[in-house]
Amino acid sequence: MLMAARGIVKPEEVPAFLHPDFKTSFRSPSQLPGCTAAAELLYQRIIEGKTIAVYGDYDVDGITATAIIYKTLKQLGAKNIQYYIPSRIDEGYGLNADAIDKLKADNVDVIITVDCGITSIEEAEHAKQNGIELLITDHHIPQAVLPDAAVIVHPQLVRYPAVGGPIVSPASLSEEQLAEAKQYPFHLLCGAGVALKVAMRTAEIAAKHSPEKILPPELKREILVFAMLATISDFVLLQDENRALVRTGLALLSKAPVSKGIEALLETAKFNREKKKLDEEFVAYQIAPRLNAVGRLGLAQLAAEILISNDDRRIKDLAVEFDKLNTSRKKLQNELVHQITQQVKEVEDEPAFVIEGIGWHRGIIGIAAGRIAEQFYKPVVVFSRDAMGNESVSVGSARSVTGFNLYEALERCSDLFVRFGGHSAAAGVTIENKNIAEFRERLCDIARREIPEEERVGELFIDGEFPISCFTAKAVHEISDMAPFGSGNPRPVFAARNVSLDNVRMIGMDGSHFSAEFVQGKARIRGVAFNRKHWIEEMQPLDTPLDIAFTVTINDFNGRPELHLLDWQRQ
């Protein structure tokens, strides 16, 4: 039943789903549009001794992609190589002219972007005018017109005509032309997944020219684990190549240390291989936030350093500092969510929210927007204005809900923006302050037309209804065999009726989580709900049975089944 809900209906499909083989599921990099051309060019520039800069992004995807390309090219003989990650606060997302000028001053000959660049038309021209060769690797949605770069590597680009034609953006083709184009079989790789293929292909080409230039097995494992970390943290579809990548990367990292930097992060997160199997949720909620926090607070260059450095002392110090920064990030985030929630309550009937504040931390507004979108189930854009009022523009982060294509909505408002980019679920926007009011009106009009009022509530898909006595440790372990869970393969959700509560309380350092024992007949299982302490008051009186929706897992500390409550209703 659970398999069928995920489209696995034939018996012969089950083994491939439960035990994906990386060697056969992760396609040859030579199939990826632009990958071979980029690899050949990179290897030639290494031979020529050119100065190469890897230009990344400040989230986990961009940071790990930077480390993948940097470490690979260095291993293949690049003597003059550096990396650059823009400050989220001072520079914003993607390529920018000032950064290109800095790299030019450092005598950089070649820039290879990772996780960014596909919409950088003006910046590509600026690099060209400065005599810098630009290679772009990205996974974000390409526009009809592509940047003028030496090579572009992107899983969504197509070859048209299919035989012998150039590689172009699908947005430049009609539906009829697109049907005749040659497309890459899986276009939902993250930025680090693309970078991994470029690294693999460059290593293949280097080995053909110089057999001694091969990647050591330990480096192959390390860059694969970097891509696994990014694939989880960027919430891309966990199917096809991504599923094989995550499954393989988790297995490698569970067995033994693979990367000094990641190992230091695991240590600060108190991960113990002897007591716990590493899973995608630990990566998503314990490891990724520590790297993301550094980027969100404007120090992403350090996040790349912890993955690239070989200095044990430095790595340990950075890991401790990242832990502190993550704690600070959580505090800032909770304060900001509270402020935004107060504004939202004043316009709660609107079909979308465009919220603005002065001096809000630009590295945190994306997380806050996501929390508000989840709570109210509406598209959310949060803008931060300069605290001193010295800027005429505001920077914003947007988050969407299922069924509303955020990127397409923003495209229809693009005449109001200085710049924007992203995908259907999340985006970044820079806008002149004078245009915010009109943008709010337009976005609400689009959402009003595309999201009927009756659909402006969150949907929860239930895989099946069972008494809670069914969820023994053995059953939960069998369900866990379907992991990794995430986009495209969500953790199964179950329902149970007529469940009573006992020992209800708030838990967590700040008391923000809900905990209770769920009782049904003779069965009794502990359950928790994260960031839902308000449910305690809403559930009054507590002696009334409830119908509940939940996922199941094994508690790390006692090895017993545990329910994670997602929703509830009175009978």
Coordinates of C-alpha atoms in Angstrom, one line a residue:
M1 CA 0.0 0.0 0.0
L2 CA 2.7 2.5 1.0
M3 CA 4.7 1.6 -2.2
A4 CA 1.7 2.0 -4.4
A5 CA 1.1 5.5 -3.0
R6 CA 4.5 6.4 -4.3
G7 CA 3.9 4.9 -7.8
I8 CA 5.7 1.7 -7.1
V9 CA 3.1 -0.8 -8.4
K10 CA 5.2 -3.5 -10.1
P11 CA 7.0 -6.1 -8.0
E12 CA 10.1 -5.8 -10.1
E13 CA 10.3 -2.0 -9.2
V14 CA 10.5 -2.6 -5.4
P15 CA 14.2 -3.7 -5.2
A16 CA 15.4 -0.7 -7.2
F17 CA 13.3 1.6 -4.9
L18 CA 14.4 0.1 -1.7
H19 CA 18.1 -0.4 -2.7
P20 CA 19.0 2.0 -5.4
D21 CA 22.4 1.3 -7.0
F22 CA 24.5 4.5 -7.3
K23 CA 26.6 3.1 -10.1
T24 CA 23.6 2.4 -12.3
S25 CA 21.2 5.0 -11.2
F26 CA 23.5 8.0 -11.3
R27 CA 23.8 8.6 -15.0
S28 CA 27.1 9.3 -16.8
P29 CA 28.1 12.9 -16.5
S30 CA 28.7 12.9 -20.3
Q31 CA 24.9 12.9 -20.7
L32 CA 24.4 16.2 -18.8
P33 CA 24.1 19.2 -21.1
G34 CA 27.4 21.1 -21.3
C35 CA 29.2 18.9 -18.8
T36 CA 31.8 17.4 -21.2
A37 CA 32.6 20.8 -22.8
A38 CA 33.0 22.4 -19.3
A39 CA 35.2 19.5 -18.1
E40 CA 37.5 19.7 -21.2
L41 CA 37.8 23.4 -20.8
L42 CA 38.6 23.2 -17.1
Y43 CA 41.2 20.5 -17.7
Q44 CA 42.9 22.6 -20.4
R45 CA 43.0 25.7 -18.2
I46 CA 44.6 23.6 -15.4
I47 CA 47.3 22.5 -17.9
E48 CA 47.8 26.1 -18.9
G49 CA 48.2 27.2 -15.3
K50 CA 45.4 29.6 -15.4
T51 CA 44.0 31.2 -12.2
I52 CA 40.6 29.7 -11.5
A53 CA 38.0 30.9 -9.1
V54 CA 35.0 28.8 -8.0
Y55 CA 32.1 31.2 -7.4
G56 CA 29.5 29.7 -5.1
D57 CA 26.4 30.6 -3.1
Y58 CA 25.8 31.0 0.6
D59 CA 23.5 28.1 1.3
V60 CA 24.4 24.5 1.9
D61 CA 24.0 23.6 -1.8
G62 CA 26.3 26.4 -2.9
I63 CA 28.8 25.8 -0.2
T64 CA 29.1 22.1 -0.8
A65 CA 29.2 22.6 -4.6
T66 CA 32.1 25.0 -4.1
A67 CA 34.0 22.5 -2.1
I68 CA 33.3 19.7 -4.7
I69 CA 34.8 21.7 -7.6
Y70 CA 37.6 23.3 -5.6
K71 CA 38.9 20.0 -4.1
T72 CA 38.6 18.2 -7.4
L73 CA 40.4 20.7 -9.5
K74 CA 43.1 21.1 -6.9
Q75 CA 43.6 17.3 -6.8
L76 CA 43.8 17.3 -10.6
G77 CA 46.7 19.8 -10.6
A78 CA 45.2 23.3 -10.4
K79 CA 47.9 25.3 -8.8
N80 CA 46.2 28.7 -8.9
I81 CA 42.7 28.2 -7.5
Q82 CA 40.6 30.0 -5.1
Y83 CA 36.9 30.2 -4.1
Y84 CA 34.6 33.1 -3.6
I85 CA 31.2 33.1 -1.9
P86 CA 29.3 36.4 -1.8
S87 CA 28.0 37.8 1.5
R88 CA 24.3 37.2 1.8
I89 CA 23.9 40.5 3.6
D90 CA 26.2 42.8 1.6
E91 CA 26.1 41.3 -1.8
G92 CA 23.0 39.1 -2.1
Y93 CA 22.5 36.0 -4.3
G94 CA 24.5 35.1 -7.4
L95 CA 27.1 36.8 -9.5
N96 CA 27.7 40.5 -9.1
A97 CA 29.9 43.0 -10.8
D98 CA 31.8 44.1 -7.7
A99 CA 32.8 40.5 -7.0
I100 CA 33.9 40.1 -10.6
D101 CA 36.0 43.2 -10.2
K102 CA 37.6 41.8 -7.1
L103 CA 38.5 38.6 -8.8
K104 CA 39.9 40.5 -11.8
A105 CA 42.1 42.4 -9.3
D106 CA 43.3 39.0 -8.1
N107 CA 44.3 38.1 -11.6
V108 CA 41.6 35.5 -12.0
D109 CA 41.4 34.1 -15.6
V110 CA 38.5 31.7 -15.2
I111 CA 35.3 31.8 -13.0
I112 CA 33.2 28.7 -12.7
T113 CA 29.9 29.3 -10.9
V114 CA 28.2 26.7 -8.9
D115 CA 24.5 26.8 -7.9
C116 CA 24.2 30.2 -9.5
G117 CA 24.7 32.2 -12.7
I118 CA 21.9 30.9 -15.0
T119 CA 20.1 34.3 -15.0
S120 CA 23.2 36.5 -14.8
I121 CA 23.0 38.1 -18.2
E122 CA 24.6 41.5 -17.3
E123 CA 27.2 39.9 -15.0
A124 CA 28.3 37.5 -17.7
E125 CA 28.8 40.5 -20.1
H126 CA 30.8 42.3 -17.3
A127 CA 33.1 39.3 -16.9
K128 CA 33.6 39.1 -20.7
Q129 CA 34.5 42.8 -20.9
N130 CA 37.0 42.2 -18.2
G131 CA 38.7 39.4 -20.1
I132 CA 37.5 36.7 -17.6
E133 CA 36.3 33.3 -19.0
L134 CA 33.0 32.3 -17.5
L135 CA 31.7 28.8 -17.0
I136 CA 28.3 28.5 -15.4
T137 CA 26.9 25.4 -13.6
D138 CA 23.5 25.8 -12.1
H139 CA 20.1 24.1 -11.5
H140 CA 17.8 27.1 -11.1
I141 CA 15.1 27.9 -13.7
P142 CA 16.7 29.2 -16.9
Q143 CA 15.1 32.1 -18.8
A144 CA 14.6 32.2 -22.6
V145 CA 17.9 34.1 -23.1
L146 CA 21.0 32.5 -21.6
P147 CA 24.1 34.4 -20.3
D148 CA 27.0 34.7 -22.8
A149 CA 29.3 32.3 -21.1
A150 CA 32.0 30.0 -22.5
V151 CA 30.1 27.0 -21.3
I152 CA 26.8 26.4 -19.4
V153 CA 26.1 23.2 -17.5
H154 CA 22.5 22.8 -16.6
P155 CA 20.1 19.7 -16.3
Q156 CA 17.2 21.6 -17.8
L157 CA 18.9 22.8 -21.0
V158 CA 18.0 20.9 -24.2
R159 CA 19.5 20.3 -27.5
Y160 CA 17.5 21.5 -30.4
P161 CA 17.4 20.1 -33.0
A162 CA 17.9 16.9 -31.1
V163 CA 20.7 15.8 -33.4
G164 CA 23.5 18.3 -34.0
G165 CA 21.7 21.3 -32.7
P166 CA 22.9 23.8 -30.1
I167 CA 22.1 23.6 -26.4
V168 CA 19.4 26.1 -25.6
S169 CA 17.0 27.1 -22.8
P170 CA 13.6 25.2 -22.9
A171 CA 12.0 28.6 -22.3
S172 CA 13.1 29.7 -25.8
L173 CA 11.2 26.9 -27.5
S174 CA 7.5 26.3 -28.3
E175 CA 5.8 23.2 -27.0
E176 CA 6.1 21.5 -30.4
Q177 CA 9.8 22.3 -30.6
L178 CA 10.4 21.1 -27.0
A179 CA 8.7 17.8 -27.8
E180 CA 11.4 17.3 -30.5
A181 CA 14.3 18.4 -28.4
K182 CA 16.8 16.1 -26.7
Q183 CA 16.3 16.5 -23.0
Y184 CA 18.3 15.2 -20.0
P185 CA 16.3 12.3 -18.4
F186 CA 16.3 13.9 -14.9
H187 CA 16.4 17.7 -14.6
L188 CA 15.9 18.0 -10.8
L189 CA 19.5 17.8 -9.6
C190 CA 20.6 20.3 -7.0
G191 CA 23.6 22.6 -7.6
A192 CA 26.0 20.3 -5.9
G193 CA 24.6 17.3 -7.9
V194 CA 25.5 19.2 -11.1
A195 CA 28.9 20.1 -9.6
L196 CA 29.5 16.5 -8.7
K197 CA 29.0 15.5 -12.4
V198 CA 31.3 18.2 -13.6
A199 CA 34.0 17.0 -11.1
M200 CA 33.5 13.4 -12.2
R201 CA 33.7 14.2 -15.9
T202 CA 36.8 16.5 -15.4
A203 CA 38.5 13.6 -13.6
E204 CA 37.6 11.2 -16.4
I205 CA 39.1 13.5 -19.0
A206 CA 42.2 14.2 -16.9
A207 CA 42.8 10.4 -16.4
K208 CA 42.6 9.9 -20.2
H209 CA 45.4 12.4 -20.8
S210 CA 47.4 11.6 -17.7
P211 CA 46.7 8.2 -16.1
E212 CA 48.4 9.3 -12.8
K213 CA 45.8 12.1 -12.4
I214 CA 43.0 10.2 -10.8
L215 CA 40.8 11.0 -7.9
P216 CA 41.7 9.0 -4.7
P217 CA 38.8 6.9 -3.4
E218 CA 38.7 8.9 -0.3
L219 CA 38.1 12.1 -2.3
K220 CA 35.4 10.4 -4.4
R221 CA 33.6 9.5 -1.2
E222 CA 34.0 12.9 0.2
I223 CA 32.6 14.9 -2.7
L224 CA 29.7 12.3 -3.0
V225 CA 28.8 12.9 0.6
F226 CA 29.0 16.7 0.0
A227 CA 26.4 16.3 -2.8
M228 CA 24.3 14.1 -0.6
L229 CA 24.2 16.8 2.1
A230 CA 23.2 19.4 -0.5
T231 CA 20.5 17.2 -2.0
I232 CA 18.9 16.8 1.4
S233 CA 19.2 20.4 2.5
D234 CA 18.0 21.9 -0.8
F235 CA 14.7 19.9 -0.7
V236 CA 14.9 18.7 -4.3
L237 CA 12.9 15.7 -5.4
L238 CA 14.2 12.5 -3.7
Q239 CA 13.6 10.3 -6.7
D240 CA 15.7 8.9 -9.5
E241 CA 19.4 10.1 -9.3
N242 CA 18.8 12.1 -6.2
R243 CA 17.4 9.1 -4.3
A244 CA 20.4 7.0 -5.2
L245 CA 22.8 9.8 -4.3
V246 CA 21.3 10.3 -0.9
R247 CA 21.0 6.7 -0.1
T248 CA 24.6 6.0 -1.0
G249 CA 26.0 9.1 0.7
L250 CA 24.2 8.4 4.0
A251 CA 25.4 4.8 3.9
L252 CA 29.0 5.9 3.4
L253 CA 28.9 8.5 6.2
S254 CA 27.1 6.2 8.6
K255 CA 29.9 3.6 8.3
A256 CA 32.9 5.8 9.0
P257 CA 34.3 9.4 8.8
V258 CA 34.5 10.7 5.3
S259 CA 35.2 14.4 5.7
K260 CA 37.0 16.2 8.5
G261 CA 34.6 19.2 8.3
I262 CA 31.5 17.1 8.3
E263 CA 32.8 15.0 11.1
A264 CA 33.4 18.0 13.2
L265 CA 29.9 19.2 12.6
L266 CA 28.6 15.7 13.5
E267 CA 30.5 15.9 16.8
T268 CA 29.0 19.3 17.8
A269 CA 25.6 17.9 16.9
K270 CA 26.4 14.9 19.3
F271 CA 26.1 12.2 16.7
N272 CA 27.3 8.8 17.8
R273 CA 27.6 6.1 15.1
E274 CA 27.5 3.4 17.8
K275 CA 24.1 4.4 19.0
K276 CA 22.4 5.9 15.9
K277 CA 22.1 5.3 12.2
L278 CA 22.6 8.5 10.3
D279 CA 19.5 9.5 8.4
E280 CA 18.2 12.3 6.2
E281 CA 16.4 14.0 9.1
F282 CA 19.5 14.3 11.2
V283 CA 21.3 15.8 8.2
A284 CA 18.4 18.2 7.5
Y285 CA 17.8 19.3 11.1
Q286 CA 21.2 19.1 12.7
I287 CA 24.0 19.4 10.1
A288 CA 22.6 21.6 7.3
P289 CA 21.4 24.3 9.7
R290 CA 24.9 24.7 11.2
L291 CA 26.3 25.4 7.7
N292 CA 23.3 27.5 6.7
A293 CA 23.4 29.6 9.8
V294 CA 26.9 30.7 8.8
G295 CA 25.8 31.7 5.4
R296 CA 22.6 33.4 6.7
L297 CA 24.7 35.5 9.0
G298 CA 27.0 36.7 6.3
L299 CA 30.0 34.3 6.9
A300 CA 29.5 31.7 4.2
Q301 CA 33.2 31.8 3.2
L302 CA 33.9 30.1 6.6
A303 CA 31.4 27.4 5.8
A304 CA 33.3 26.5 2.7
E305 CA 36.5 26.6 4.6
I306 CA 35.4 24.0 7.1
L307 CA 34.8 21.6 4.2
I308 CA 38.0 22.5 2.3
S309 CA 40.6 22.9 5.1
N310 CA 42.9 20.1 6.3
D311 CA 43.8 22.0 9.5
D312 CA 42.4 19.9 12.3
R313 CA 42.5 22.7 14.9
R314 CA 41.0 25.2 12.6
I315 CA 38.2 22.8 11.6
K316 CA 37.3 22.1 15.3
D317 CA 37.3 25.8 16.1
L318 CA 35.0 26.6 13.2
A319 CA 32.6 23.8 14.1
V320 CA 32.3 25.2 17.7
E321 CA 31.7 28.6 16.3
F322 CA 29.1 27.4 13.8
D323 CA 27.2 25.8 16.7
K324 CA 27.1 29.1 18.5
L325 CA 26.0 30.9 15.3
N326 CA 23.2 28.4 14.8
T327 CA 21.9 29.1 18.3
S328 CA 22.0 32.8 17.6
R329 CA 20.2 32.2 14.3
K330 CA 17.4 30.3 16.1
K331 CA 16.8 33.2 18.5
L332 CA 16.7 35.8 15.7
Q333 CA 14.4 33.5 13.7
N334 CA 11.9 33.1 16.5
E335 CA 11.8 36.8 17.3
L336 CA 11.3 37.6 13.6
V337 CA 8.5 35.0 13.1
H338 CA 6.7 36.5 16.1
Q339 CA 6.9 40.0 14.6
I340 CA 5.7 38.9 11.2
T341 CA 2.9 36.9 12.7
Q342 CA 1.6 40.0 14.3
Q343 CA 1.5 41.8 10.9
V344 CA -0.1 38.8 9.2
K345 CA -2.9 38.7 11.7
E346 CA -4.0 42.1 10.5
V347 CA -4.4 40.9 6.9
E348 CA -5.2 37.3 7.5
D349 CA -8.0 37.2 4.9
E350 CA -5.7 38.1 2.0
P351 CA -4.8 35.2 -0.3
A352 CA -1.1 36.0 -0.1
F353 CA 1.1 37.9 2.3
V354 CA 3.7 40.6 1.3
I355 CA 5.2 41.7 4.6
E356 CA 7.9 44.4 5.1
G357 CA 10.0 45.4 8.1
I358 CA 12.9 47.8 8.8
G359 CA 16.2 46.3 9.7
W360 CA 15.0 42.7 9.7
H361 CA 18.0 40.3 9.3
R362 CA 18.2 39.5 5.6
G363 CA 19.7 36.2 6.3
I364 CA 16.7 35.0 8.4
I365 CA 13.7 36.3 6.4
G366 CA 13.6 33.3 4.2
I367 CA 13.2 30.9 7.1
A368 CA 10.6 33.2 8.6
A369 CA 8.7 33.3 5.3
G370 CA 8.7 29.5 5.2
R371 CA 7.4 29.2 8.7
I372 CA 4.5 31.7 8.0
A373 CA 3.7 30.0 4.7
E374 CA 3.4 26.6 6.6
Q375 CA 1.3 28.1 9.4
F376 CA -1.2 30.0 7.3
Y377 CA -0.9 28.0 4.1
K378 CA -0.5 31.0 1.8
P379 CA 2.3 32.3 -0.4
V380 CA 4.5 34.7 1.6
V381 CA 7.1 37.3 0.6
V382 CA 9.0 39.0 3.4
F383 CA 11.0 42.2 2.6
S384 CA 13.6 43.8 4.8
R385 CA 14.3 47.6 4.5
D386 CA 17.6 49.2 5.4
A387 CA 17.5 50.1 9.1
M388 CA 19.0 53.5 8.5
G389 CA 16.6 54.3 5.6
N390 CA 19.6 54.9 3.3
E391 CA 18.5 52.4 0.6
S392 CA 15.8 52.9 -2.0
V393 CA 15.4 49.1 -2.4
S394 CA 14.4 46.2 -0.2
V395 CA 15.6 42.6 -0.3
G396 CA 13.0 39.9 0.0
S397 CA 12.6 36.1 0.4
A398 CA 9.5 34.3 -0.9
R399 CA 8.0 30.9 0.0
S400 CA 5.1 29.2 -1.6
V401 CA 2.6 26.4 -0.9
T402 CA 1.6 23.3 -2.8
G403 CA -0.2 24.1 -6.1
F404 CA 1.0 27.7 -6.5
N405 CA 4.0 28.2 -8.8
L406 CA 5.8 31.1 -7.1
Y407 CA 8.3 31.6 -9.9
E408 CA 5.6 32.0 -12.6
A409 CA 3.8 34.4 -10.3
L410 CA 6.9 36.5 -9.8
E411 CA 7.6 36.4 -13.6
R412 CA 4.3 38.2 -14.1
C413 CA 5.4 40.9 -11.8
S414 CA 9.0 41.1 -13.0
D415 CA 8.7 44.7 -14.3
L416 CA 8.5 45.8 -10.7
F417 CA 11.7 44.1 -9.6
V418 CA 15.4 45.1 -9.7
R419 CA 16.1 41.3 -9.9
F420 CA 14.6 38.0 -8.9
G421 CA 15.3 34.3 -9.2
G422 CA 14.4 31.0 -7.7
H423 CA 11.9 28.2 -8.5
S424 CA 8.3 27.2 -7.9
A425 CA 8.6 26.9 -4.2
A426 CA 11.1 29.5 -3.1
A427 CA 12.6 32.7 -4.5
G428 CA 14.6 35.8 -3.8
V429 CA 13.5 39.3 -4.8
T430 CA 15.1 42.7 -4.9
I431 CA 12.6 45.6 -5.4
E432 CA 12.4 49.4 -5.2
N433 CA 10.5 50.4 -2.1
K434 CA 8.1 52.5 -4.1
N435 CA 6.9 49.3 -5.9
I436 CA 6.1 47.1 -2.9
A437 CA 2.5 48.2 -2.6
E438 CA 1.8 47.5 -6.2
F439 CA 3.5 44.2 -6.0
R440 CA 1.4 43.2 -3.0
E441 CA -1.7 44.1 -4.9
R442 CA -0.7 42.1 -8.0
L443 CA 0.5 39.0 -6.1
C444 CA -2.7 38.9 -4.1
D445 CA -4.7 39.2 -7.4
I446 CA -2.8 36.3 -8.9
A447 CA -3.2 34.1 -5.8
R448 CA -6.9 35.0 -5.6
R449 CA -7.4 33.7 -9.1
E450 CA -5.2 30.6 -8.9
I451 CA -6.0 29.5 -5.3
P452 CA -9.8 29.2 -4.8
E453 CA -10.8 30.1 -1.3
E454 CA -11.9 26.6 -0.4
E455 CA -8.3 25.4 -1.2
R456 CA -6.6 27.9 1.0
V457 CA -6.0 25.3 3.7
G458 CA -3.2 22.9 4.1
E459 CA -3.7 19.4 2.8
L460 CA -2.5 16.3 4.6
F461 CA -2.3 13.1 2.6
I462 CA -3.1 10.1 4.8
D463 CA -1.4 6.8 3.7
G464 CA -3.7 4.7 5.9
E465 CA -5.7 4.4 9.1
F466 CA -4.5 2.0 11.7
P467 CA -4.8 1.5 15.5
I468 CA -1.7 2.7 17.3
S469 CA -1.0 -0.8 18.6
C470 CA 0.1 -1.7 15.0
F471 CA 3.2 0.5 15.3
T472 CA 5.6 -1.9 17.0
A473 CA 9.4 -1.4 16.7
K474 CA 9.5 -4.1 14.0
A475 CA 6.8 -2.3 12.0
V476 CA 8.5 1.1 12.3
H477 CA 11.8 -0.3 11.2
E478 CA 10.1 -1.9 8.1
I479 CA 8.6 1.5 7.3
S480 CA 12.0 3.1 7.6
D481 CA 13.3 0.9 4.8
M482 CA 11.5 3.2 2.5
A483 CA 13.9 6.0 3.4
P484 CA 15.4 8.4 2.5
F485 CA 12.2 10.5 3.0
G486 CA 11.7 13.9 1.5
S487 CA 10.2 15.7 -1.5
G488 CA 8.7 13.1 -3.8
N489 CA 8.9 10.4 -1.1
P490 CA 7.4 11.8 2.1
R491 CA 7.5 9.9 5.3
P492 CA 4.2 7.9 5.4
V493 CA 1.4 9.6 7.3
F494 CA -1.1 7.6 9.3
A495 CA -4.4 8.3 11.1
A496 CA -5.9 6.8 14.2
R497 CA -9.3 7.6 15.7
N498 CA -10.6 7.9 19.3
V499 CA -7.2 8.4 20.9
S500 CA -6.9 9.8 24.4
L501 CA -4.1 12.0 25.8
D502 CA -2.2 11.6 29.0
N503 CA 0.8 13.4 30.5
V504 CA 0.5 16.4 28.2
R505 CA 3.3 19.0 28.6
M506 CA 5.6 21.4 26.9
I507 CA 9.2 20.4 26.2
G508 CA 12.3 21.8 24.8
M509 CA 14.7 24.4 26.1
D510 CA 12.2 27.2 25.3
G511 CA 9.1 25.1 25.9
S512 CA 8.0 25.4 22.3
H513 CA 7.2 21.8 21.7
F514 CA 4.2 19.6 22.6
S515 CA 4.6 16.2 24.2
A516 CA 2.0 13.7 25.3
E517 CA 1.3 10.0 25.7
F518 CA -1.3 8.7 23.2
V519 CA -3.7 6.1 24.5
Q520 CA -6.0 3.8 22.5
G521 CA -7.4 0.8 24.3
K522 CA -4.4 -0.9 26.0
A523 CA -1.9 0.7 23.6
R524 CA 0.1 3.6 24.9
I525 CA 2.8 5.5 22.8
R526 CA 4.6 8.7 23.4
G527 CA 4.2 11.4 20.8
V528 CA 5.6 14.9 20.2
A529 CA 4.7 17.9 18.0
F530 CA 7.4 20.4 17.2
N531 CA 6.7 24.1 17.5
R532 CA 3.1 23.4 18.5
K533 CA 2.9 24.3 22.2
H534 CA -0.3 26.3 21.4
W535 CA -2.1 23.0 20.8
I536 CA -2.2 22.3 24.5
E537 CA -4.5 25.2 25.1
E538 CA -6.5 24.5 21.9
M539 CA -7.1 20.9 23.0
Q540 CA -8.8 21.8 26.2
P541 CA -10.6 19.9 27.7
L542 CA -7.9 17.2 27.4
D543 CA -10.2 14.4 28.4
T544 CA -12.0 14.4 25.1
P545 CA -10.8 11.7 22.6
L546 CA -9.2 12.9 19.3
D547 CA -8.6 11.7 15.8
I548 CA -4.9 12.2 15.0
A549 CA -2.6 12.3 12.0
F550 CA 1.0 11.4 12.6
T551 CA 4.3 9.8 11.3
V552 CA 6.2 7.2 13.2
T553 CA 9.8 6.8 14.1
I554 CA 12.1 5.2 16.7
N555 CA 13.2 7.3 19.6
D556 CA 17.0 7.5 19.6
F557 CA 17.3 7.4 23.4
N558 CA 15.1 4.5 24.3
G559 CA 14.7 2.6 21.1
R560 CA 10.9 2.7 21.3
P561 CA 8.3 3.7 18.7
E562 CA 7.3 7.4 18.8
L563 CA 4.5 9.3 17.1
H564 CA 5.2 12.7 15.5
L565 CA 1.8 14.5 15.6
L566 CA 1.0 16.5 12.5
D567 CA -2.7 17.4 13.0
W568 CA -5.7 16.5 15.1
Q569 CA -9.5 17.0 15.4
R570 CA -12.2 16.3 17.9
Q571 CA -14.5 13.5 17.3

